[in-house]
Amino acid sequence: MSEERTLLIVKPDAMQRGLAGQIISRFEQRGFYIVGCKLMQITQELAAQHYGEHKDKPFYAGLVKFMTSGPVIALVVEGPRVVETARTMMGKTFAYDAQPGTIRGDYGASKGFNLIHGSDSSASAKREVELFFKPEEILEWTPANRGWLFNDEDLGATSE
Ligand code: DAT
Ligand code: MG
């Protein structure tokens, strides 16, 4: 299966609550792997670029204030179908709506303190990865166990 990349952000609420490790672990456990990772504080300018689609929404000012309020960890995570699967793992946007078993549904109960960002499409992923990472900050590598994570079709276990 062919690789995809997505941008994840461990948001300030997750950082302040000491949940970054647990959240990042879920993606590793699922078989996805980290190709870019940085601890950073999002500037007003970067937040405005990242959330440009929401700039006319009533919640925009609060969203920018929240996202720039403290450290975050930005990650580029790779693997087959990772954009869609990461969204499923995150759960619904408002933490109080998110199903148990999802990141937002296991760690959050508020509306906007929803712990994690993940790109919502491959077009968004491309744009967001380029916004947060320079090409040289992304490392090309393949985990040693990749065959046992994703190559089920090689054994005839699945068909497209
Ligand atoms: P998602 O983060 O699930 O992709 P989104 O892109 O629609 O959701 O919105 C970006 C963030 O803005 C979201 O994580 C939480 C906040 N947000 C969205 N809609 C909101 C609303 N109606 N009221 C308050 N915050 C909202
Ligand atoms: Mg979004």
mmCIF file with all atom_site columns, C-alpha atoms and ligand atoms in Angstrom:
data_model
loop_
_atom_site.group_PDB
_atom_site.id
_atom_site.type_symbol
_atom_site.label_atom_id
_atom_site.label_alt_id
_atom_site.label_comp_id
_atom_site.label_asym_id
_atom_site.label_entity_id
_atom_site.label_seq_id
_atom_site.pdbx_PDB_ins_code
_atom_site.Cartn_x
_atom_site.Cartn_y
_atom_site.Cartn_z
_atom_site.occupancy
_atom_site.B_iso_or_equiv
_atom_site.pdbx_formal_charge
_atom_site.auth_seq_id
_atom_site.auth_comp_id
_atom_site.auth_asym_id
_atom_site.auth_atom_id
_atom_site.pdbx_PDB_model_num
ATOM   1   C  CA  . MET A 1 1   ? 0.000   0.000   0.000  1.00 0.00 ? 1   MET A CA  1
ATOM   2   C  CA  . SER A 1 2   ? 1.307   3.435   -0.822 1.00 0.00 ? 2   SER A CA  1
ATOM   3   C  CA  . GLU A 1 3   ? 2.418   5.888   1.802  1.00 0.00 ? 3   GLU A CA  1
ATOM   4   C  CA  . GLU A 1 4   ? 0.598   9.024   2.856  1.00 0.00 ? 4   GLU A CA  1
ATOM   5   C  CA  . ARG A 1 5   ? 1.608   11.748  5.275  1.00 0.00 ? 5   ARG A CA  1
ATOM   6   C  CA  . THR A 1 6   ? -0.471  13.840  7.597  1.00 0.00 ? 6   THR A CA  1
ATOM   7   C  CA  . LEU A 1 7   ? 0.164   16.751  9.946  1.00 0.00 ? 7   LEU A CA  1
ATOM   8   C  CA  . LEU A 1 8   ? -0.722  16.187  13.581 1.00 0.00 ? 8   LEU A CA  1
ATOM   9   C  CA  . ILE A 1 9   ? -0.504  18.787  16.336 1.00 0.00 ? 9   ILE A CA  1
ATOM   10  C  CA  . VAL A 1 10  ? -0.572  17.811  20.003 1.00 0.00 ? 10  VAL A CA  1
ATOM   11  C  CA  . LYS A 1 11  ? -2.458  20.906  21.129 1.00 0.00 ? 11  LYS A CA  1
ATOM   12  C  CA  . PRO A 1 12  ? -1.649  23.121  24.137 1.00 0.00 ? 12  PRO A CA  1
ATOM   13  C  CA  . ASP A 1 13  ? -4.274  21.484  26.385 1.00 0.00 ? 13  ASP A CA  1
ATOM   14  C  CA  . ALA A 1 14  ? -2.731  18.034  25.844 1.00 0.00 ? 14  ALA A CA  1
ATOM   15  C  CA  . MET A 1 15  ? 0.753   19.432  26.516 1.00 0.00 ? 15  MET A CA  1
ATOM   16  C  CA  . GLN A 1 16  ? -0.326  21.208  29.712 1.00 0.00 ? 16  GLN A CA  1
ATOM   17  C  CA  . ARG A 1 17  ? -2.008  18.002  30.895 1.00 0.00 ? 17  ARG A CA  1
ATOM   18  C  CA  . GLY A 1 18  ? 1.021   15.795  30.192 1.00 0.00 ? 18  GLY A CA  1
ATOM   19  C  CA  . LEU A 1 19  ? -0.741  13.670  27.591 1.00 0.00 ? 19  LEU A CA  1
ATOM   20  C  CA  . ALA A 1 20  ? 1.627   14.070  24.650 1.00 0.00 ? 20  ALA A CA  1
ATOM   21  C  CA  . GLY A 1 21  ? 3.335   10.718  25.101 1.00 0.00 ? 21  GLY A CA  1
ATOM   22  C  CA  . GLN A 1 22  ? 0.086   8.784   25.344 1.00 0.00 ? 22  GLN A CA  1
ATOM   23  C  CA  . ILE A 1 23  ? -1.370  10.514  22.328 1.00 0.00 ? 23  ILE A CA  1
ATOM   24  C  CA  . ILE A 1 24  ? 1.697   10.021  20.137 1.00 0.00 ? 24  ILE A CA  1
ATOM   25  C  CA  . SER A 1 25  ? 1.931   6.382   21.288 1.00 0.00 ? 25  SER A CA  1
ATOM   26  C  CA  . ARG A 1 26  ? -1.430  5.605   19.787 1.00 0.00 ? 26  ARG A CA  1
ATOM   27  C  CA  . PHE A 1 27  ? -0.160  6.367   16.308 1.00 0.00 ? 27  PHE A CA  1
ATOM   28  C  CA  . GLU A 1 28  ? 2.967   4.282   16.846 1.00 0.00 ? 28  GLU A CA  1
ATOM   29  C  CA  . GLN A 1 29  ? 0.904   1.395   18.177 1.00 0.00 ? 29  GLN A CA  1
ATOM   30  C  CA  . ARG A 1 30  ? -1.332  1.537   15.134 1.00 0.00 ? 30  ARG A CA  1
ATOM   31  C  CA  . GLY A 1 31  ? 1.748   1.134   12.951 1.00 0.00 ? 31  GLY A CA  1
ATOM   32  C  CA  . PHE A 1 32  ? 2.183   4.676   11.706 1.00 0.00 ? 32  PHE A CA  1
ATOM   33  C  CA  . TYR A 1 33  ? 5.600   6.212   12.031 1.00 0.00 ? 33  TYR A CA  1
ATOM   34  C  CA  . ILE A 1 34  ? 6.988   9.637   12.733 1.00 0.00 ? 34  ILE A CA  1
ATOM   35  C  CA  . VAL A 1 35  ? 8.938   11.316  9.948  1.00 0.00 ? 35  VAL A CA  1
ATOM   36  C  CA  . GLY A 1 36  ? 8.872   14.845  11.387 1.00 0.00 ? 36  GLY A CA  1
ATOM   37  C  CA  . CYS A 1 37  ? 8.571   16.089  14.964 1.00 0.00 ? 37  CYS A CA  1
ATOM   38  C  CA  . LYS A 1 38  ? 9.072   19.420  16.717 1.00 0.00 ? 38  LYS A CA  1
ATOM   39  C  CA  . LEU A 1 39  ? 8.281   21.107  19.995 1.00 0.00 ? 39  LEU A CA  1
ATOM   40  C  CA  . MET A 1 40  ? 7.260   24.649  19.220 1.00 0.00 ? 40  MET A CA  1
ATOM   41  C  CA  . GLN A 1 41  ? 4.999   27.525  20.130 1.00 0.00 ? 41  GLN A CA  1
ATOM   42  C  CA  . ILE A 1 42  ? 2.713   28.484  17.270 1.00 0.00 ? 42  ILE A CA  1
ATOM   43  C  CA  . THR A 1 43  ? 2.917   32.178  16.370 1.00 0.00 ? 43  THR A CA  1
ATOM   44  C  CA  . GLN A 1 44  ? -0.112  34.345  15.556 1.00 0.00 ? 44  GLN A CA  1
ATOM   45  C  CA  . GLU A 1 45  ? 0.999   34.375  11.948 1.00 0.00 ? 45  GLU A CA  1
ATOM   46  C  CA  . LEU A 1 46  ? 1.319   30.600  11.669 1.00 0.00 ? 46  LEU A CA  1
ATOM   47  C  CA  . ALA A 1 47  ? -2.030  30.072  13.422 1.00 0.00 ? 47  ALA A CA  1
ATOM   48  C  CA  . ALA A 1 48  ? -3.654  32.485  10.979 1.00 0.00 ? 48  ALA A CA  1
ATOM   49  C  CA  . GLN A 1 49  ? -2.213  30.610  8.016  1.00 0.00 ? 49  GLN A CA  1
ATOM   50  C  CA  . HIS A 1 50  ? -3.060  27.215  9.441  1.00 0.00 ? 50  HIS A CA  1
ATOM   51  C  CA  . TYR A 1 51  ? -6.652  28.106  10.318 1.00 0.00 ? 51  TYR A CA  1
ATOM   52  C  CA  . GLY A 1 52  ? -7.283  30.493  7.402  1.00 0.00 ? 52  GLY A CA  1
ATOM   53  C  CA  . GLU A 1 53  ? -10.419 28.553  6.435  1.00 0.00 ? 53  GLU A CA  1
ATOM   54  C  CA  . HIS A 1 54  ? -12.007 29.586  9.770  1.00 0.00 ? 54  HIS A CA  1
ATOM   55  C  CA  . LYS A 1 55  ? -11.035 33.269  9.834  1.00 0.00 ? 55  LYS A CA  1
ATOM   56  C  CA  . ASP A 1 56  ? -14.596 34.563  9.551  1.00 0.00 ? 56  ASP A CA  1
ATOM   57  C  CA  . LYS A 1 57  ? -16.054 32.187  12.137 1.00 0.00 ? 57  LYS A CA  1
ATOM   58  C  CA  . PRO A 1 58  ? -17.110 33.468  15.564 1.00 0.00 ? 58  PRO A CA  1
ATOM   59  C  CA  . PHE A 1 59  ? -14.773 31.031  17.324 1.00 0.00 ? 59  PHE A CA  1
ATOM   60  C  CA  . TYR A 1 60  ? -11.693 32.063  15.328 1.00 0.00 ? 60  TYR A CA  1
ATOM   61  C  CA  . ALA A 1 61  ? -10.175 34.550  17.819 1.00 0.00 ? 61  ALA A CA  1
ATOM   62  C  CA  . GLY A 1 62  ? -10.525 32.084  20.688 1.00 0.00 ? 62  GLY A CA  1
ATOM   63  C  CA  . LEU A 1 63  ? -9.101  29.280  18.582 1.00 0.00 ? 63  LEU A CA  1
ATOM   64  C  CA  . VAL A 1 64  ? -5.995  31.307  17.720 1.00 0.00 ? 64  VAL A CA  1
ATOM   65  C  CA  . LYS A 1 65  ? -5.597  32.374  21.355 1.00 0.00 ? 65  LYS A CA  1
ATOM   66  C  CA  . PHE A 1 66  ? -5.774  28.741  22.454 1.00 0.00 ? 66  PHE A CA  1
ATOM   67  C  CA  . MET A 1 67  ? -3.416  27.399  19.790 1.00 0.00 ? 67  MET A CA  1
ATOM   68  C  CA  . THR A 1 68  ? -0.776  30.068  20.483 1.00 0.00 ? 68  THR A CA  1
ATOM   69  C  CA  . SER A 1 69  ? -1.070  29.862  24.289 1.00 0.00 ? 69  SER A CA  1
ATOM   70  C  CA  . GLY A 1 70  ? 1.783   27.442  24.970 1.00 0.00 ? 70  GLY A CA  1
ATOM   71  C  CA  . PRO A 1 71  ? 3.951   24.681  23.558 1.00 0.00 ? 71  PRO A CA  1
ATOM   72  C  CA  . VAL A 1 72  ? 2.665   22.138  21.084 1.00 0.00 ? 72  VAL A CA  1
ATOM   73  C  CA  . ILE A 1 73  ? 4.265   19.185  19.340 1.00 0.00 ? 73  ILE A CA  1
ATOM   74  C  CA  . ALA A 1 74  ? 3.866   19.208  15.570 1.00 0.00 ? 74  ALA A CA  1
ATOM   75  C  CA  . LEU A 1 75  ? 4.360   15.859  13.854 1.00 0.00 ? 75  LEU A CA  1
ATOM   76  C  CA  . VAL A 1 76  ? 4.412   14.479  10.375 1.00 0.00 ? 76  VAL A CA  1
ATOM   77  C  CA  . VAL A 1 77  ? 3.181   10.904  10.564 1.00 0.00 ? 77  VAL A CA  1
ATOM   78  C  CA  . GLU A 1 78  ? 3.387   8.460   7.698  1.00 0.00 ? 78  GLU A CA  1
ATOM   79  C  CA  . GLY A 1 79  ? 1.729   5.237   6.562  1.00 0.00 ? 79  GLY A CA  1
ATOM   80  C  CA  . PRO A 1 80  ? -0.961  3.932   4.241  1.00 0.00 ? 80  PRO A CA  1
ATOM   81  C  CA  . ARG A 1 81  ? -4.296  5.791   4.580  1.00 0.00 ? 81  ARG A CA  1
ATOM   82  C  CA  . VAL A 1 82  ? -2.920  7.751   7.518  1.00 0.00 ? 82  VAL A CA  1
ATOM   83  C  CA  . VAL A 1 83  ? -4.922  10.921  6.794  1.00 0.00 ? 83  VAL A CA  1
ATOM   84  C  CA  . GLU A 1 84  ? -8.290  9.224   7.139  1.00 0.00 ? 84  GLU A CA  1
ATOM   85  C  CA  . THR A 1 85  ? -7.261  6.769   9.849  1.00 0.00 ? 85  THR A CA  1
ATOM   86  C  CA  . ALA A 1 86  ? -5.809  9.549   12.005 1.00 0.00 ? 86  ALA A CA  1
ATOM   87  C  CA  . ARG A 1 87  ? -9.106  11.451  11.760 1.00 0.00 ? 87  ARG A CA  1
ATOM   88  C  CA  . THR A 1 88  ? -10.956 8.305   12.877 1.00 0.00 ? 88  THR A CA  1
ATOM   89  C  CA  . MET A 1 89  ? -8.535  7.890   15.784 1.00 0.00 ? 89  MET A CA  1
ATOM   90  C  CA  . MET A 1 90  ? -9.042  11.541  16.817 1.00 0.00 ? 90  MET A CA  1
ATOM   91  C  CA  . GLY A 1 91  ? -12.839 11.397  16.982 1.00 0.00 ? 91  GLY A CA  1
ATOM   92  C  CA  . LYS A 1 92  ? -15.365 14.121  16.380 1.00 0.00 ? 92  LYS A CA  1
ATOM   93  C  CA  . THR A 1 93  ? -14.361 17.789  16.568 1.00 0.00 ? 93  THR A CA  1
ATOM   94  C  CA  . PHE A 1 94  ? -16.050 18.649  19.863 1.00 0.00 ? 94  PHE A CA  1
ATOM   95  C  CA  . ALA A 1 95  ? -14.561 16.471  22.560 1.00 0.00 ? 95  ALA A CA  1
ATOM   96  C  CA  . TYR A 1 96  ? -17.944 16.033  24.244 1.00 0.00 ? 96  TYR A CA  1
ATOM   97  C  CA  . ASP A 1 97  ? -19.311 14.442  21.052 1.00 0.00 ? 97  ASP A CA  1
ATOM   98  C  CA  . ALA A 1 98  ? -16.340 12.138  20.470 1.00 0.00 ? 98  ALA A CA  1
ATOM   99  C  CA  . GLN A 1 99  ? -16.753 8.396   20.959 1.00 0.00 ? 99  GLN A CA  1
ATOM   100 C  CA  . PRO A 1 100 ? -14.880 6.611   23.736 1.00 0.00 ? 100 PRO A CA  1
ATOM   101 C  CA  . GLY A 1 101 ? -11.902 4.871   22.179 1.00 0.00 ? 101 GLY A CA  1
ATOM   102 C  CA  . THR A 1 102 ? -10.961 7.961   20.212 1.00 0.00 ? 102 THR A CA  1
ATOM   103 C  CA  . ILE A 1 103 ? -8.322  10.392  21.428 1.00 0.00 ? 103 ILE A CA  1
ATOM   104 C  CA  . ARG A 1 104 ? -10.793 13.226  21.924 1.00 0.00 ? 104 ARG A CA  1
ATOM   105 C  CA  . GLY A 1 105 ? -13.362 10.850  23.407 1.00 0.00 ? 105 GLY A CA  1
ATOM   106 C  CA  . ASP A 1 106 ? -10.927 9.292   25.869 1.00 0.00 ? 106 ASP A CA  1
ATOM   107 C  CA  . TYR A 1 107 ? -9.196  12.430  27.112 1.00 0.00 ? 107 TYR A CA  1
ATOM   108 C  CA  . GLY A 1 108 ? -11.588 15.322  26.555 1.00 0.00 ? 108 GLY A CA  1
ATOM   109 C  CA  . ALA A 1 109 ? -15.046 16.409  27.646 1.00 0.00 ? 109 ALA A CA  1
ATOM   110 C  CA  . SER A 1 110 ? -15.091 20.051  26.563 1.00 0.00 ? 110 SER A CA  1
ATOM   111 C  CA  . LYS A 1 111 ? -15.919 21.613  23.240 1.00 0.00 ? 111 LYS A CA  1
ATOM   112 C  CA  . GLY A 1 112 ? -12.788 23.264  21.885 1.00 0.00 ? 112 GLY A CA  1
ATOM   113 C  CA  . PHE A 1 113 ? -10.100 21.804  24.151 1.00 0.00 ? 113 PHE A CA  1
ATOM   114 C  CA  . ASN A 1 114 ? -9.886  18.782  21.896 1.00 0.00 ? 114 ASN A CA  1
ATOM   115 C  CA  . LEU A 1 115 ? -6.247  17.788  22.317 1.00 0.00 ? 115 LEU A CA  1
ATOM   116 C  CA  . ILE A 1 116 ? -5.159  17.106  18.765 1.00 0.00 ? 116 ILE A CA  1
ATOM   117 C  CA  . HIS A 1 117 ? -5.220  18.452  15.247 1.00 0.00 ? 117 HIS A CA  1
ATOM   118 C  CA  . GLY A 1 118 ? -5.045  16.210  12.189 1.00 0.00 ? 118 GLY A CA  1
ATOM   119 C  CA  . SER A 1 119 ? -5.258  17.198  8.537  1.00 0.00 ? 119 SER A CA  1
ATOM   120 C  CA  . ASP A 1 120 ? -8.721  16.545  7.110  1.00 0.00 ? 120 ASP A CA  1
ATOM   121 C  CA  . SER A 1 121 ? -7.769  15.544  3.519  1.00 0.00 ? 121 SER A CA  1
ATOM   122 C  CA  . SER A 1 122 ? -4.699  14.795  1.458  1.00 0.00 ? 122 SER A CA  1
ATOM   123 C  CA  . ALA A 1 123 ? -4.784  18.326  0.038  1.00 0.00 ? 123 ALA A CA  1
ATOM   124 C  CA  . SER A 1 124 ? -4.885  19.806  3.566  1.00 0.00 ? 124 SER A CA  1
ATOM   125 C  CA  . ALA A 1 125 ? -2.148  17.428  4.669  1.00 0.00 ? 125 ALA A CA  1
ATOM   126 C  CA  . LYS A 1 126 ? 0.176   18.561  1.893  1.00 0.00 ? 126 LYS A CA  1
ATOM   127 C  CA  . ARG A 1 127 ? -0.499  22.231  2.631  1.00 0.00 ? 127 ARG A CA  1
ATOM   128 C  CA  . GLU A 1 128 ? -0.157  21.859  6.404  1.00 0.00 ? 128 GLU A CA  1
ATOM   129 C  CA  . VAL A 1 129 ? 2.990   19.713  6.308  1.00 0.00 ? 129 VAL A CA  1
ATOM   130 C  CA  . GLU A 1 130 ? 4.633   22.364  4.119  1.00 0.00 ? 130 GLU A CA  1
ATOM   131 C  CA  . LEU A 1 131 ? 3.455   25.120  6.460  1.00 0.00 ? 131 LEU A CA  1
ATOM   132 C  CA  . PHE A 1 132 ? 4.971   23.542  9.565  1.00 0.00 ? 132 PHE A CA  1
ATOM   133 C  CA  . PHE A 1 133 ? 8.030   21.715  8.212  1.00 0.00 ? 133 PHE A CA  1
ATOM   134 C  CA  . LYS A 1 134 ? 10.895  22.504  5.889  1.00 0.00 ? 134 LYS A CA  1
ATOM   135 C  CA  . PRO A 1 135 ? 11.741  19.607  3.558  1.00 0.00 ? 135 PRO A CA  1
ATOM   136 C  CA  . GLU A 1 136 ? 15.018  18.977  5.413  1.00 0.00 ? 136 GLU A CA  1
ATOM   137 C  CA  . GLU A 1 137 ? 13.138  18.567  8.694  1.00 0.00 ? 137 GLU A CA  1
ATOM   138 C  CA  . ILE A 1 138 ? 11.379  15.473  7.353  1.00 0.00 ? 138 ILE A CA  1
ATOM   139 C  CA  . LEU A 1 139 ? 13.290  12.217  7.503  1.00 0.00 ? 139 LEU A CA  1
ATOM   140 C  CA  . GLU A 1 140 ? 12.811  9.456   4.940  1.00 0.00 ? 140 GLU A CA  1
ATOM   141 C  CA  . TRP A 1 141 ? 12.849  6.076   6.654  1.00 0.00 ? 141 TRP A CA  1
ATOM   142 C  CA  . THR A 1 142 ? 10.924  2.848   6.744  1.00 0.00 ? 142 THR A CA  1
ATOM   143 C  CA  . PRO A 1 143 ? 10.358  0.983   10.004 1.00 0.00 ? 143 PRO A CA  1
ATOM   144 C  CA  . ALA A 1 144 ? 11.819  -2.514  10.142 1.00 0.00 ? 144 ALA A CA  1
ATOM   145 C  CA  . ASN A 1 145 ? 8.428   -4.110  10.810 1.00 0.00 ? 145 ASN A CA  1
ATOM   146 C  CA  . ARG A 1 146 ? 6.552   -2.340  8.031  1.00 0.00 ? 146 ARG A CA  1
ATOM   147 C  CA  . GLY A 1 147 ? 5.926   -5.552  6.089  1.00 0.00 ? 147 GLY A CA  1
ATOM   148 C  CA  . TRP A 1 148 ? 4.012   -7.022  9.022  1.00 0.00 ? 148 TRP A CA  1
ATOM   149 C  CA  . LEU A 1 149 ? 1.988   -3.879  9.505  1.00 0.00 ? 149 LEU A CA  1
ATOM   150 C  CA  . PHE A 1 150 ? 0.743   -3.119  6.033  1.00 0.00 ? 150 PHE A CA  1
ATOM   151 C  CA  . ASN A 1 151 ? 1.740   -5.716  3.437  1.00 0.00 ? 151 ASN A CA  1
ATOM   152 C  CA  . ASP A 1 152 ? -1.169  -8.078  4.053  1.00 0.00 ? 152 ASP A CA  1
ATOM   153 C  CA  . GLU A 1 153 ? -1.923  -8.262  0.331  1.00 0.00 ? 153 GLU A CA  1
ATOM   154 C  CA  . ASP A 1 154 ? 1.480   -9.909  -0.224 1.00 0.00 ? 154 ASP A CA  1
ATOM   155 C  CA  . LEU A 1 155 ? 0.166   -12.990 1.597  1.00 0.00 ? 155 LEU A CA  1
ATOM   156 C  CA  . GLY A 1 156 ? -3.113  -12.854 -0.272 1.00 0.00 ? 156 GLY A CA  1
ATOM   157 C  CA  . ALA A 1 157 ? -4.826  -11.967 2.983  1.00 0.00 ? 157 ALA A CA  1
ATOM   158 C  CA  . THR A 1 158 ? -6.716  -9.098  1.385  1.00 0.00 ? 158 THR A CA  1
ATOM   159 C  CA  . SER A 1 159 ? -7.653  -7.898  -2.064 1.00 0.00 ? 159 SER A CA  1
ATOM   160 C  CA  . GLU A 1 160 ? -8.419  -4.363  -3.169 1.00 0.00 ? 160 GLU A CA  1
HETATM 161 P  P1  . DAT B 2 .   ? -11.187 19.692  13.374 1.00 0.00 ? 1   DAT B P1  1
HETATM 162 O  O1  . DAT B 2 .   ? -10.166 20.141  14.390 1.00 0.00 ? 1   DAT B O1  1
HETATM 163 O  O2  . DAT B 2 .   ? -11.939 18.489  13.854 1.00 0.00 ? 1   DAT B O2  1
HETATM 164 O  O3  . DAT B 2 .   ? -10.621 19.541  11.990 1.00 0.00 ? 1   DAT B O3  1
HETATM 165 P  P2  . DAT B 2 .   ? -12.382 22.170  12.425 1.00 0.00 ? 1   DAT B P2  1
HETATM 166 O  O4  . DAT B 2 .   ? -11.295 22.248  11.416 1.00 0.00 ? 1   DAT B O4  1
HETATM 167 O  O5  . DAT B 2 .   ? -13.788 22.300  11.965 1.00 0.00 ? 1   DAT B O5  1
HETATM 168 O  O6  . DAT B 2 .   ? -12.285 20.855  13.304 1.00 0.00 ? 1   DAT B O6  1
HETATM 169 O  O7  . DAT B 2 .   ? -12.160 23.340  13.502 1.00 0.00 ? 1   DAT B O7  1
HETATM 170 C  C1  . DAT B 2 .   ? -10.860 23.648  13.974 1.00 0.00 ? 1   DAT B C1  1
HETATM 171 C  C2  . DAT B 2 .   ? -10.924 23.811  15.475 1.00 0.00 ? 1   DAT B C2  1
HETATM 172 O  O8  . DAT B 2 .   ? -11.741 24.930  15.810 1.00 0.00 ? 1   DAT B O8  1
HETATM 173 C  C3  . DAT B 2 .   ? -11.568 22.642  16.199 1.00 0.00 ? 1   DAT B C3  1
HETATM 174 O  O9  . DAT B 2 .   ? -10.613 21.647  16.516 1.00 0.00 ? 1   DAT B O9  1
HETATM 175 C  C4  . DAT B 2 .   ? -12.162 23.266  17.416 1.00 0.00 ? 1   DAT B C4  1
HETATM 176 C  C5  . DAT B 2 .   ? -12.517 24.665  16.967 1.00 0.00 ? 1   DAT B C5  1
HETATM 177 N  N1  . DAT B 2 .   ? -13.925 24.800  16.596 1.00 0.00 ? 1   DAT B N1  1
HETATM 178 C  C6  . DAT B 2 .   ? -14.506 24.371  15.455 1.00 0.00 ? 1   DAT B C6  1
HETATM 179 N  N2  . DAT B 2 .   ? -15.810 24.678  15.406 1.00 0.00 ? 1   DAT B N2  1
HETATM 180 C  C7  . DAT B 2 .   ? -16.063 25.353  16.569 1.00 0.00 ? 1   DAT B C7  1
HETATM 181 C  C8  . DAT B 2 .   ? -17.228 25.948  17.139 1.00 0.00 ? 1   DAT B C8  1
HETATM 182 N  N3  . DAT B 2 .   ? -18.406 25.935  16.499 1.00 0.00 ? 1   DAT B N3  1
HETATM 183 N  N4  . DAT B 2 .   ? -17.090 26.515  18.356 1.00 0.00 ? 1   DAT B N4  1
HETATM 184 C  C9  . DAT B 2 .   ? -15.915 26.550  19.000 1.00 0.00 ? 1   DAT B C9  1
HETATM 185 N  N5  . DAT B 2 .   ? -14.770 26.013  18.524 1.00 0.00 ? 1   DAT B N5  1
HETATM 186 C  C10 . DAT B 2 .   ? -14.848 25.419  17.328 1.00 0.00 ? 1   DAT B C10 1
HETATM 187 MG MG  . MG  B 3 .   ? -9.878  20.956  10.674 1.00 0.00 ? 2   MG  B MG  1
#
